[in-house]
Short mmCIF file of C-alpha atoms in Angstrom, two decimals:
data_model
loop_
_atom_site.label_atom_id
_atom_site.label_comp_id
_atom_site.label_asym_id
_atom_site.label_seq_id
_atom_site.Cartn_x
_atom_site.Cartn_y
_atom_site.Cartn_z
CA GLY J 1 -38.62 7.87 -8.98
CA GLU J 2 -35.64 6.01 -9.25
CA ASN J 3 -34.69 3.82 -5.94
CA VAL J 4 -31.53 1.84 -6.35
CA GLU J 5 -31.13 -0.61 -3.27
CA GLN J 6 -27.91 -1.84 -1.85
CA HIS J 7 -26.43 -5.30 0.16
CA PRO J 8 -24.93 -6.03 2.23
CA SER J 9 -23.96 -2.31 4.29
CA THR J 10 -20.55 -3.96 5.34
CA LEU J 11 -18.52 -7.10 4.34
CA SER J 12 -15.89 -8.59 5.52
CA VAL J 13 -13.53 -10.78 3.34
CA GLN J 14 -10.07 -12.69 3.32
CA GLU J 15 -7.16 -11.55 1.28
CA GLY J 16 -7.76 -13.72 -2.11
CA ASP J 17 -11.26 -14.08 -1.82
CA SER J 18 -14.24 -13.19 -3.82
CA ALA J 19 -16.35 -10.17 -2.46
CA VAL J 20 -20.45 -9.51 -4.13
CA ILE J 21 -21.75 -6.56 -4.16
CA LYS J 22 -25.62 -6.25 -5.06
CA CYS J 23 -27.79 -3.67 -6.38
CA THR J 24 -31.41 -3.47 -7.51
CA TYR J 25 -33.14 -0.67 -9.07
CA SER J 26 -36.58 -0.04 -10.03
CA ASP J 27 -37.06 1.77 -12.83
CA SER J 28 -37.38 -0.27 -15.46
CA ALA J 29 -36.40 2.96 -18.14
CA SER J 30 -33.16 2.93 -16.55
CA ASN J 31 -30.06 1.86 -18.63
CA TYR J 32 -26.83 2.75 -17.24
CA PHE J 33 -25.07 1.15 -13.56
CA PRO J 34 -21.65 2.33 -12.74
CA TRP J 35 -19.95 1.12 -9.71
CA TYR J 36 -17.71 3.69 -8.05
CA LYS J 37 -15.27 2.91 -5.21
CA GLN J 38 -14.83 5.45 -2.53
CA GLU J 39 -11.59 6.04 0.13
CA LEU J 40 -12.08 8.03 2.99
CA GLY J 41 -11.80 11.75 2.48
CA LYS J 42 -11.75 11.48 -1.33
CA GLY J 43 -14.34 11.30 -4.00
CA PRO J 44 -15.86 8.77 -5.48
CA GLN J 45 -13.92 6.66 -8.59
CA LEU J 46 -15.39 5.28 -11.37
CA ILE J 47 -14.53 1.59 -11.16
CA ILE J 48 -16.67 -0.37 -14.27
CA ASP J 49 -19.93 0.36 -15.69
CA ILE J 50 -22.35 -1.40 -17.79
CA ARG J 51 -25.55 -0.50 -19.84
CA SER J 52 -28.59 -1.59 -20.38
CA ASN J 53 -27.64 -3.95 -23.63
CA VAL J 54 -24.59 -6.03 -22.17
CA GLY J 55 -24.88 -9.07 -19.24
CA GLU J 56 -21.89 -8.84 -18.15
CA LYS J 57 -18.23 -6.69 -18.71
CA LYS J 58 -14.84 -7.60 -16.81
CA ASP J 59 -12.27 -5.57 -16.28
CA GLN J 60 -9.42 -7.60 -14.85
CA ARG J 61 -10.79 -8.60 -11.18
CA ILE J 62 -13.70 -6.81 -11.38
CA ALA J 63 -16.23 -7.78 -12.92
CA VAL J 64 -20.52 -6.45 -13.18
CA THR J 65 -22.92 -8.60 -14.09
CA LEU J 66 -26.60 -7.29 -15.44
CA ASN J 67 -30.15 -8.96 -15.11
CA LYS J 68 -32.34 -5.90 -16.50
CA THR J 69 -35.33 -8.90 -16.45
CA ALA J 70 -35.00 -9.06 -12.55
CA LYS J 71 -33.89 -5.00 -12.52
CA HIS J 72 -30.74 -6.38 -10.66
CA PHE J 73 -26.91 -5.80 -10.86
CA SER J 74 -23.69 -7.51 -9.32
CA LEU J 75 -20.41 -6.49 -8.79
CA HIS J 76 -17.79 -9.28 -8.64
CA ILE J 77 -14.12 -8.09 -7.09
CA THR J 78 -11.90 -11.44 -7.15
CA GLU J 79 -8.54 -12.03 -5.54
CA THR J 80 -8.91 -9.51 -3.10
CA GLN J 81 -6.31 -7.41 -1.73
CA PRO J 82 -5.78 -5.20 1.33
CA GLU J 83 -5.65 -1.95 -0.93
CA ASP J 84 -9.50 -2.64 -2.49
CA SER J 85 -11.13 -1.58 0.86
CA ALA J 86 -13.16 0.76 0.38
CA VAL J 87 -16.97 1.93 0.47
CA TYR J 88 -18.64 1.22 -2.88
CA PHE J 89 -21.72 2.93 -4.70
CA CYS J 90 -23.84 1.73 -7.40
CA ALA J 91 -25.36 3.74 -9.12
CA ALA J 92 -28.34 3.64 -12.04
CA LYS J 93 -29.38 6.11 -14.60
CA LYS J 94 -32.74 8.04 -14.11
CA GLY J 95 -34.56 7.33 -16.91
CA GLN J 96 -35.38 9.62 -19.95
CA GLY J 97 -37.56 12.90 -18.24
CA SER J 98 -36.05 13.60 -15.64
CA ASN J 99 -35.22 16.90 -14.64
CA SER J 100 -32.35 16.11 -13.85
CA GLY J 101 -31.31 14.57 -17.24
CA TYR J 102 -28.29 12.41 -16.67
CA ALA J 103 -28.43 12.10 -12.83
CA LEU J 104 -27.48 8.62 -11.22
CA ASN J 105 -29.38 7.55 -8.12
CA PHE J 106 -26.60 5.54 -5.29
CA GLY J 107 -27.55 2.91 -3.34
CA LYS J 108 -26.52 3.92 -0.30
CA GLY J 109 -23.01 2.33 -0.44
CA THR J 110 -21.00 -0.94 0.43
CA SER J 111 -17.86 -0.63 3.26
CA LEU J 112 -15.41 -3.49 2.50
CA LEU J 113 -13.04 -4.77 4.51
CA VAL J 114 -10.57 -6.71 3.31
CA THR J 115 -7.68 -8.30 6.04
CA PRO J 116 -4.47 -9.27 5.28
CA GLY O 1 -7.75 10.83 -18.65
CA ALA O 2 -10.96 12.36 -17.15
CA VAL O 3 -9.72 14.05 -14.40
CA VAL O 4 -11.69 16.16 -12.37
CA SER O 5 -10.47 18.76 -9.79
CA GLN O 6 -11.74 20.96 -7.21
CA HIS O 7 -10.91 23.73 -5.21
CA PRO O 8 -10.41 24.35 -2.89
CA SER O 9 -10.16 20.96 -1.12
CA TRP O 10 -11.19 22.49 2.64
CA VAL O 11 -11.84 25.60 3.67
CA ILE O 12 -13.15 26.93 7.20
CA CYS O 13 -15.07 29.90 7.59
CA LYS O 14 -17.23 31.74 9.37
CA SER O 15 -21.22 32.04 9.94
CA GLY O 16 -22.45 34.61 7.71
CA THR O 17 -20.18 34.12 4.72
CA SER O 18 -19.80 32.37 1.28
CA VAL O 19 -17.79 30.04 0.01
CA LYS O 20 -17.41 29.36 -3.63
CA ILE O 21 -16.25 25.81 -4.92
CA GLU O 22 -14.64 25.76 -8.23
CA CYS O 23 -14.73 21.96 -9.99
CA ARG O 24 -13.24 21.88 -13.31
CA SER O 25 -12.81 18.77 -15.95
CA LEU O 26 -9.09 18.94 -16.62
CA ASP O 27 -8.54 16.83 -20.05
CA PHE O 28 -12.25 16.68 -21.40
CA GLN O 29 -15.32 18.69 -22.15
CA ALA O 30 -18.45 18.74 -20.24
CA THR O 31 -21.29 19.76 -20.59
CA THR O 32 -23.29 18.66 -17.79
CA MET O 33 -21.86 19.44 -14.27
CA PHE O 34 -23.31 17.72 -11.20
CA TRP O 35 -23.22 18.84 -7.54
CA TYR O 36 -23.58 16.59 -4.35
CA ARG O 37 -23.37 16.35 -0.99
CA GLN O 38 -22.21 13.98 1.65
CA PHE O 39 -22.62 13.66 5.16
CA PRO O 40 -19.97 11.32 6.93
CA LYS O 41 -20.71 7.11 5.78
CA GLN O 42 -24.11 8.51 3.68
CA SER O 43 -24.39 7.65 0.54
CA LEU O 44 -24.39 10.89 -1.87
CA MET O 45 -27.10 13.26 -2.12
CA LEU O 46 -27.64 15.65 -5.43
CA MET O 47 -27.91 18.80 -4.91
CA ALA O 48 -28.24 20.01 -8.62
CA THR O 49 -27.72 19.22 -12.30
CA SER O 50 -25.36 22.33 -14.22
CA ASN O 51 -25.55 22.41 -17.50
CA GLU O 52 -23.34 25.00 -19.74
CA GLY O 53 -24.85 27.90 -20.29
CA SER O 54 -27.79 27.58 -19.11
CA LYS O 55 -29.66 27.59 -15.27
CA ALA O 56 -28.90 25.26 -13.04
CA THR O 57 -31.76 22.74 -12.16
CA TYR O 58 -32.07 21.79 -8.17
CA GLU O 59 -33.28 18.77 -6.70
CA GLN O 60 -36.51 19.19 -4.15
CA GLY O 61 -35.44 20.96 -1.45
CA VAL O 62 -32.35 22.01 -1.75
CA GLU O 63 -32.98 26.17 -2.18
CA LYS O 64 -31.63 28.18 -5.09
CA ASP O 65 -30.60 31.06 -3.70
CA LYS O 66 -28.18 29.37 -1.22
CA PHE O 67 -26.52 26.96 -3.54
CA LEU O 68 -25.79 29.37 -6.40
CA ILE O 69 -24.11 27.60 -9.19
CA ASN O 70 -22.51 28.98 -12.62
CA HIS O 71 -21.72 27.12 -15.19
CA ALA O 72 -20.12 29.54 -17.59
CA SER O 73 -17.79 26.47 -19.81
CA LEU O 74 -17.07 23.18 -20.67
CA THR O 75 -14.54 22.58 -18.17
CA LEU O 76 -15.74 24.40 -15.09
CA SER O 77 -18.45 24.63 -12.63
CA THR O 78 -19.16 26.82 -9.78
CA LEU O 79 -21.36 26.22 -6.38
CA THR O 80 -21.04 29.31 -4.12
CA VAL O 81 -22.81 28.19 -0.70
CA THR O 82 -24.17 31.18 0.57
CA SER O 83 -24.30 33.57 4.18
CA ALA O 84 -22.82 29.74 4.96
CA HIS O 85 -24.19 28.53 8.47
CA PRO O 86 -22.88 25.68 10.17
CA GLU O 87 -25.57 23.13 8.87
CA ASP O 88 -24.05 23.62 5.77
CA SER O 89 -20.70 22.04 6.52
CA SER O 90 -20.73 18.75 4.86
CA PHE O 91 -18.02 17.41 1.86
CA TYR O 92 -19.58 18.71 -1.12
CA ILE O 93 -17.77 16.74 -4.66
CA CYS O 94 -18.90 17.59 -7.98
CA SER O 95 -18.98 15.48 -11.01
CA ALA O 96 -18.82 16.02 -14.62
CA ARG O 97 -20.55 13.97 -17.29
CA ALA O 98 -18.30 13.43 -20.48
CA LEU O 99 -19.68 14.07 -23.64
CA ALA O 100 -17.76 10.56 -25.19
CA GLY O 101 -19.42 8.13 -23.94
CA GLY O 102 -21.62 9.75 -21.13
CA ALA O 103 -19.64 7.89 -17.99
CA GLN O 104 -20.06 10.58 -14.90
CA TYR O 105 -15.65 11.31 -13.37
CA PHE O 106 -16.24 12.98 -9.78
CA GLY O 107 -13.88 15.54 -8.00
CA PRO O 108 -11.90 14.73 -4.89
CA GLY O 109 -14.12 16.42 -2.89
CA THR O 110 -14.07 19.64 -0.42
CA ARG O 111 -14.79 19.53 2.74
CA LEU O 112 -16.63 22.79 3.87
CA LEU O 113 -16.61 23.30 7.92
CA VAL O 114 -18.76 26.86 9.27
CA LEU O 115 -18.48 27.62 12.57
#
């Protein structure tokens, strides 16, 4: 089945610096890669996603890059702010044929801390 | 847009009782909803996939008679934890897959504590 690896598990940056979180996936049939931000005690919030027919997508301070050949994708946050502090999860949509249809396979999460 | 609600947000119950959690997509239709379980400082674990009008598909190791799922409409899915025990205490989160675009949006979660 799909295996999503996420690194690093924790990341601490100073306000204004950039943060990069990387994920790799194993199922070459995966074609959808969302990123979620989860604050303490809350549900995950979709912040950006990318499909396999696109190499890069940007939304203000957030960008995601996808390398299908290497089967890895990354989240880039520029000009980080303290309110960016949260746990970030990458995910990959399971390939066709899975009993779970559109279910996502999640990475283990990255705890990002942005210090003022 | 793309708001998913869950009710209740937290519940405390005695061992042996059943607890129902509702998941609603407020401003979009969702033919597919998912139920996850999350332990502290861990990732989300998919429990089951719920399709409107049909039986849910459970992940390996999840007891379907323990976790009853009903998806009666395009905006509502329910998870019932039957005969809850302390080991069922967890953070339960649902998500709904939008018909348009296919993105998944998560609810705020329900924290269950079984005494």
